[in-house]
Amino acid sequence: MTSNPIEQAHLLASRGQTVPAVALLEAAGEAGDAQAWMQLAVWHLVGTHGPRDLDAARTALRRAVAIGHVDGALMEVALTASGNGNARAPDWPAAIALLDKAAAGDPVAAAQRALVDAMALAADGAPLQLPQGEVICTAPRMVHFPALFSERECAHVASVGAELLEPAQVIDPQTGRLVPHPIRTSDGGAIGPTREDLVIRALNLRIAAASGTRVEQGEPLTVLRYRPGQEYRRHLDTIAGAANQRIRTVLVYLNHGFGGGETLFPVPGLTIRPRGGDAIVFDTVLPDGSPDTRALHAGAPVTAGAKWLATRWIRAAPVDPWTIRAD
């Protein structure tokens, strides 16, 4: 058996020996292994080997941070701001205080703090004001927001998403699982709760304000990259048979200067030419909650360069970002 306690713990857990696996990680953590505490925090947060235990997760995370785990400090900031992995409510001021502490010795945290400082935010991290949106279609309702994100904000979203990119998938309505499908040939990655830093959190709050929804209704912000030849063929964003349906979509273009890549809405006959920082918000369901087929759209093939896009699908009711499924 390997001498690495984390590898040993994974091996034990894979055999169903969860209790000794957890005990092994705790012992390694007590001996000063910050990564062991981090692994334990993730297990408790996600419920990988047993029920989710938010209090135990936060305790393990704090132990990792106390030893000096830099990524753990940023994760604690993220979870404090959103309330995910926390039995308490979102706490923006506490998250700012933690980020300030981390920024004193971490250039990544310092860069995030500088970006947050450049935003005009309320005490809870929500925007004080939004750019003026223009209704560009009424059936389905579609609003264009010029410069919803700044150039620096776009770059930050793309950089966070770049670490998560893998061949994009779609939700199988029968199983609720993400599966590959030829309709979508981009690369993508969802920015989940542990990576939702204060910049991303503030931008998600801005998206919620622009879409007239609560931030808890949004699926994790997903970053997509389309290279030459990649596209997203005609589709609806709604999910067949979903109990908690997608009711609205927000698309934020993170760059421009590439060839092709227009967003096409064939029924109303609209072509959206991407410009970095601009966003479009459109309804995906009818007043009775059924899918609005007029919201059929496509991402045209990119012909040169790379197109970067952030999308947030908004549900009718709050979602659990740890267990998001088609239902």
XYZ file of C-alpha atoms in Angstrom:
327
model
C 0.000 0.000 0.000
C 1.229 3.526 -0.780
C 2.730 5.601 2.039
C 0.839 8.714 0.929
C -2.025 9.162 3.440
C -4.336 10.757 0.909
C -3.820 7.943 -1.578
C -4.306 5.423 1.244
C -7.525 7.163 2.263
C -8.846 7.058 -1.302
C -8.012 3.347 -1.513
C -9.780 2.599 1.764
C -12.827 4.642 0.753
C -13.011 2.851 -2.598
C -13.314 -0.392 -0.646
C -16.151 0.987 1.449
C -13.934 1.552 4.495
C -15.023 5.142 5.008
C -14.486 5.394 8.773
C -10.801 4.354 8.697
C -10.276 6.541 5.611
C -11.559 9.605 7.444
C -9.553 8.694 10.544
C -6.411 8.403 8.424
C -6.918 11.865 6.955
C -7.614 13.353 10.379
C -4.430 11.799 11.780
C -2.385 13.124 8.869
C -3.937 16.548 9.344
C -3.122 16.561 13.051
C 0.464 15.759 12.073
C 0.581 18.929 9.971
C -0.572 17.752 6.534
C -2.709 20.640 5.239
C -3.633 18.742 2.081
C -5.151 15.967 4.191
C -7.453 18.504 5.852
C -8.340 19.894 2.424
C -9.234 16.442 1.111
C -11.391 15.832 4.144
C -13.106 19.206 3.689
C -13.985 18.353 0.084
C -15.337 14.941 1.076
C -17.592 16.506 3.691
C -18.675 19.336 1.398
C -19.662 17.130 -1.506
C -20.776 14.103 0.499
C -18.407 11.875 -1.446
C -18.245 9.114 1.157
C -21.332 9.607 3.273
C -23.821 12.384 3.986
C -22.733 15.977 3.535
C -21.516 17.505 6.810
C -21.120 21.265 6.420
C -19.863 21.884 9.940
C -17.195 19.188 9.627
C -16.231 20.538 6.209
C -15.710 24.069 7.494
C -13.724 22.761 10.482
C -11.412 20.752 8.227
C -11.041 23.685 5.847
C -10.146 26.036 8.684
C -7.533 23.592 9.945
C -5.986 23.490 6.465
C -5.910 27.279 6.277
C -4.364 27.556 9.745
C -1.473 25.371 8.586
C -1.001 27.614 5.559
C -2.958 26.102 2.660
C -3.284 29.047 0.253
C -5.944 27.511 -1.979
C -7.846 26.551 1.146
C -7.888 30.187 2.217
C -9.420 31.207 -1.114
C -11.943 28.370 -0.877
C -12.966 29.589 2.575
C -13.480 33.063 1.134
C -15.667 31.667 -1.638
C -17.822 29.539 0.645
C -18.257 32.366 3.150
C -19.446 34.780 0.469
C -21.976 32.401 -1.066
C -23.043 30.473 2.012
C -22.388 27.220 0.131
C -20.862 24.663 2.461
C -22.032 26.812 5.359
C -24.996 26.314 7.638
C -25.235 30.103 7.899
C -26.323 32.724 5.384
C -23.978 34.306 2.816
C -21.678 36.781 4.555
C -20.005 39.220 2.167
C -18.307 41.390 4.860
C -16.787 38.301 6.512
C -15.597 37.076 3.108
C -13.977 40.439 2.399
C -12.187 40.270 5.751
C -10.884 36.794 4.931
C -9.782 37.923 1.470
C -7.919 40.880 2.977
C -6.088 38.490 5.282
C -5.201 36.167 2.399
C -4.155 39.075 0.164
C -1.436 40.084 2.623
C 0.653 37.111 1.559
C -0.862 35.834 -1.681
C -0.667 37.714 -4.997
C -3.669 35.800 -6.391
C -5.823 36.956 -3.492
C -4.422 40.481 -3.837
C -5.383 40.563 -7.524
C -8.914 39.439 -6.667
C -9.157 42.148 -4.008
C -8.101 44.781 -6.541
C -10.793 43.645 -8.970
C -13.454 43.747 -6.253
C -12.274 47.242 -5.273
C -12.919 48.412 -8.832
C -16.587 47.370 -8.600
C -19.373 49.567 -7.250
C -20.958 47.171 -4.772
C -23.521 47.243 -1.999
C -22.805 45.803 1.438
C -23.851 42.321 0.291
C -21.753 42.329 -2.876
C -24.657 43.128 -5.201
C -24.159 45.881 -7.813
C -25.188 49.387 -6.904
C -26.323 49.938 -10.482
C -26.444 48.199 -13.838
C -25.772 49.321 -17.403
C -28.975 50.249 -19.174
C -30.415 47.222 -20.954
C -32.169 47.442 -24.320
C -35.048 45.142 -25.245
C -34.160 43.751 -28.662
C -36.931 41.178 -28.944
C -40.294 40.660 -27.275
C -41.096 37.093 -28.376
C -39.132 35.690 -26.677
C -38.217 38.618 -24.460
C -34.551 39.394 -24.967
C -32.501 42.199 -23.431
C -29.049 43.342 -24.522
C -26.697 44.748 -21.865
C -23.657 46.524 -23.305
C -20.515 46.213 -21.176
C -22.145 44.176 -18.404
C -18.609 42.975 -17.574
C -15.449 45.053 -17.827
C -12.452 43.877 -19.846
C -10.581 42.919 -16.663
C -13.606 41.047 -15.350
C -13.919 39.130 -18.622
C -10.253 38.177 -18.443
C -10.673 36.949 -14.876
C -13.677 34.773 -15.737
C -11.821 33.298 -18.701
C -8.712 32.584 -16.612
C -10.718 30.820 -13.889
C -12.650 28.849 -16.495
C -9.535 27.935 -18.484
C -8.355 25.630 -15.698
C -11.625 23.697 -15.894
C -12.001 23.242 -19.649
C -12.880 19.847 -21.030
C -15.005 18.739 -23.985
C -18.440 20.271 -23.424
C -21.389 18.075 -22.518
C -25.172 18.332 -22.384
C -27.643 17.075 -19.766
C -29.276 13.757 -20.609
C -32.936 14.295 -19.624
C -33.371 10.585 -18.912
C -30.571 10.286 -16.365
C -29.765 13.859 -15.371
C -26.126 13.139 -16.179
C -23.800 15.202 -18.336
C -22.931 13.359 -21.543
C -21.034 14.188 -24.761
C -23.187 15.093 -27.749
C -22.266 16.150 -31.306
C -24.662 19.106 -31.072
C -22.079 20.864 -28.887
C -18.401 20.750 -29.836
C -16.910 23.480 -27.648
C -14.781 23.084 -24.528
C -16.353 24.119 -21.243
C -16.089 24.180 -17.487
C -18.468 25.108 -14.671
C -17.162 27.327 -11.876
C -18.489 25.447 -8.852
C -18.860 26.607 -5.246
C -15.250 26.061 -4.195
C -13.952 28.209 -7.073
C -16.571 30.954 -6.897
C -14.142 33.621 -5.684
C -15.372 37.077 -4.705
C -14.987 38.391 -8.245
C -17.091 35.547 -9.653
C -19.582 35.901 -6.801
C -20.024 39.614 -7.474
C -20.479 38.927 -11.181
C -23.076 36.242 -10.447
C -24.922 38.792 -8.293
C -24.727 41.220 -11.216
C -26.142 38.573 -13.540
C -28.963 37.960 -11.075
C -29.771 41.671 -11.027
C -29.666 41.922 -14.832
C -31.949 38.904 -15.194
C -34.338 39.937 -12.441
C -33.744 36.724 -10.502
C -32.188 35.574 -7.227
C -28.562 34.490 -7.363
C -29.539 31.126 -5.823
C -31.587 30.312 -8.942
C -28.515 30.252 -11.174
C -26.574 27.152 -12.102
C -22.802 27.517 -11.657
C -21.350 30.006 -14.138
C -20.093 28.008 -17.119
C -17.224 29.139 -19.327
C -17.147 27.964 -22.942
C -14.357 28.219 -25.503
C -14.992 27.738 -29.215
C -12.024 27.268 -31.529
C -12.160 27.150 -35.345
C -14.810 24.691 -36.486
C -16.447 24.365 -33.079
C -20.105 25.299 -32.697
C -23.301 24.744 -30.726
C -26.024 23.695 -33.160
C -29.665 24.739 -32.811
C -31.043 23.885 -29.387
C -33.289 24.971 -26.540
C -31.834 25.598 -23.088
C -34.846 24.059 -21.351
C -34.624 20.475 -20.119
C -37.341 17.993 -21.020
C -39.316 16.906 -17.985
C -37.353 18.973 -15.488
C -39.218 19.692 -12.252
C -37.078 22.796 -11.702
C -36.966 24.194 -15.207
C -34.496 26.614 -16.770
C -36.535 29.786 -17.237
C -33.938 32.266 -18.431
C -30.480 32.299 -19.966
C -27.712 34.868 -19.600
C -24.882 34.877 -22.149
C -21.859 37.075 -21.516
C -19.341 37.400 -24.328
C -15.832 37.491 -22.883
C -13.962 38.618 -26.009
C -14.269 39.676 -29.610
C -11.961 39.867 -32.613
C -12.492 36.264 -33.727
C -14.180 35.093 -36.915
C -17.711 33.696 -36.939
C -19.238 32.625 -33.645
C -22.447 34.653 -33.921
C -25.424 33.687 -31.745
C -28.359 32.951 -34.049
C -32.056 33.015 -33.158
C -33.776 31.708 -36.316
C -37.424 32.211 -35.285
C -37.268 35.950 -34.523
C -34.497 36.233 -37.126
C -31.864 37.752 -34.838
C -28.106 37.544 -35.206
C -26.025 38.609 -32.195
C -22.440 39.499 -33.028
C -20.320 39.012 -29.928
C -18.504 41.915 -28.315
C -16.410 41.399 -25.195
C -18.291 42.353 -22.027
C -21.729 42.512 -23.651
C -24.509 40.228 -22.459
C -27.896 39.072 -23.642
C -30.644 37.843 -21.331
C -33.562 35.900 -22.767
C -36.554 33.948 -21.499
C -36.689 30.243 -22.293
C -40.237 29.405 -21.159
C -43.761 30.652 -21.823
C -45.945 32.152 -19.067
C -47.358 28.681 -18.313
C -43.838 27.329 -17.736
C -43.623 25.261 -20.905
C -40.574 25.610 -23.196
C -40.698 28.561 -25.582
C -39.632 27.155 -28.945
C -39.057 30.692 -30.200
C -35.949 30.712 -27.988
C -34.299 28.120 -30.257
C -30.758 29.352 -30.887
C -27.320 28.310 -32.077
C -23.701 29.300 -31.741
C -22.365 29.579 -35.295
C -19.036 27.884 -36.058
C -15.944 29.919 -35.244
C -13.849 30.479 -38.355
C -10.741 32.106 -36.868
C -9.327 32.709 -33.403
C -11.162 31.626 -30.264
C -14.509 32.708 -28.857
C -14.884 32.835 -25.068
C -18.334 32.897 -23.527
C -19.789 32.709 -20.016
C -23.307 31.402 -19.573
C -25.574 31.118 -16.564
C -28.758 29.121 -16.823
C -31.426 30.372 -14.440
C -33.892 27.938 -12.874
C -37.416 28.566 -11.612
C -36.360 27.806 -8.021
C -33.028 27.762 -6.152
C -30.603 24.997 -7.060
C -28.055 23.044 -5.055
C -24.772 23.716 -6.895
C -23.238 20.548 -5.438
C -25.836 18.223 -6.946
C -27.230 20.094 -9.955
C -29.132 17.681 -12.198
C -31.752 17.755 -14.915
C -34.545 17.664 -12.339
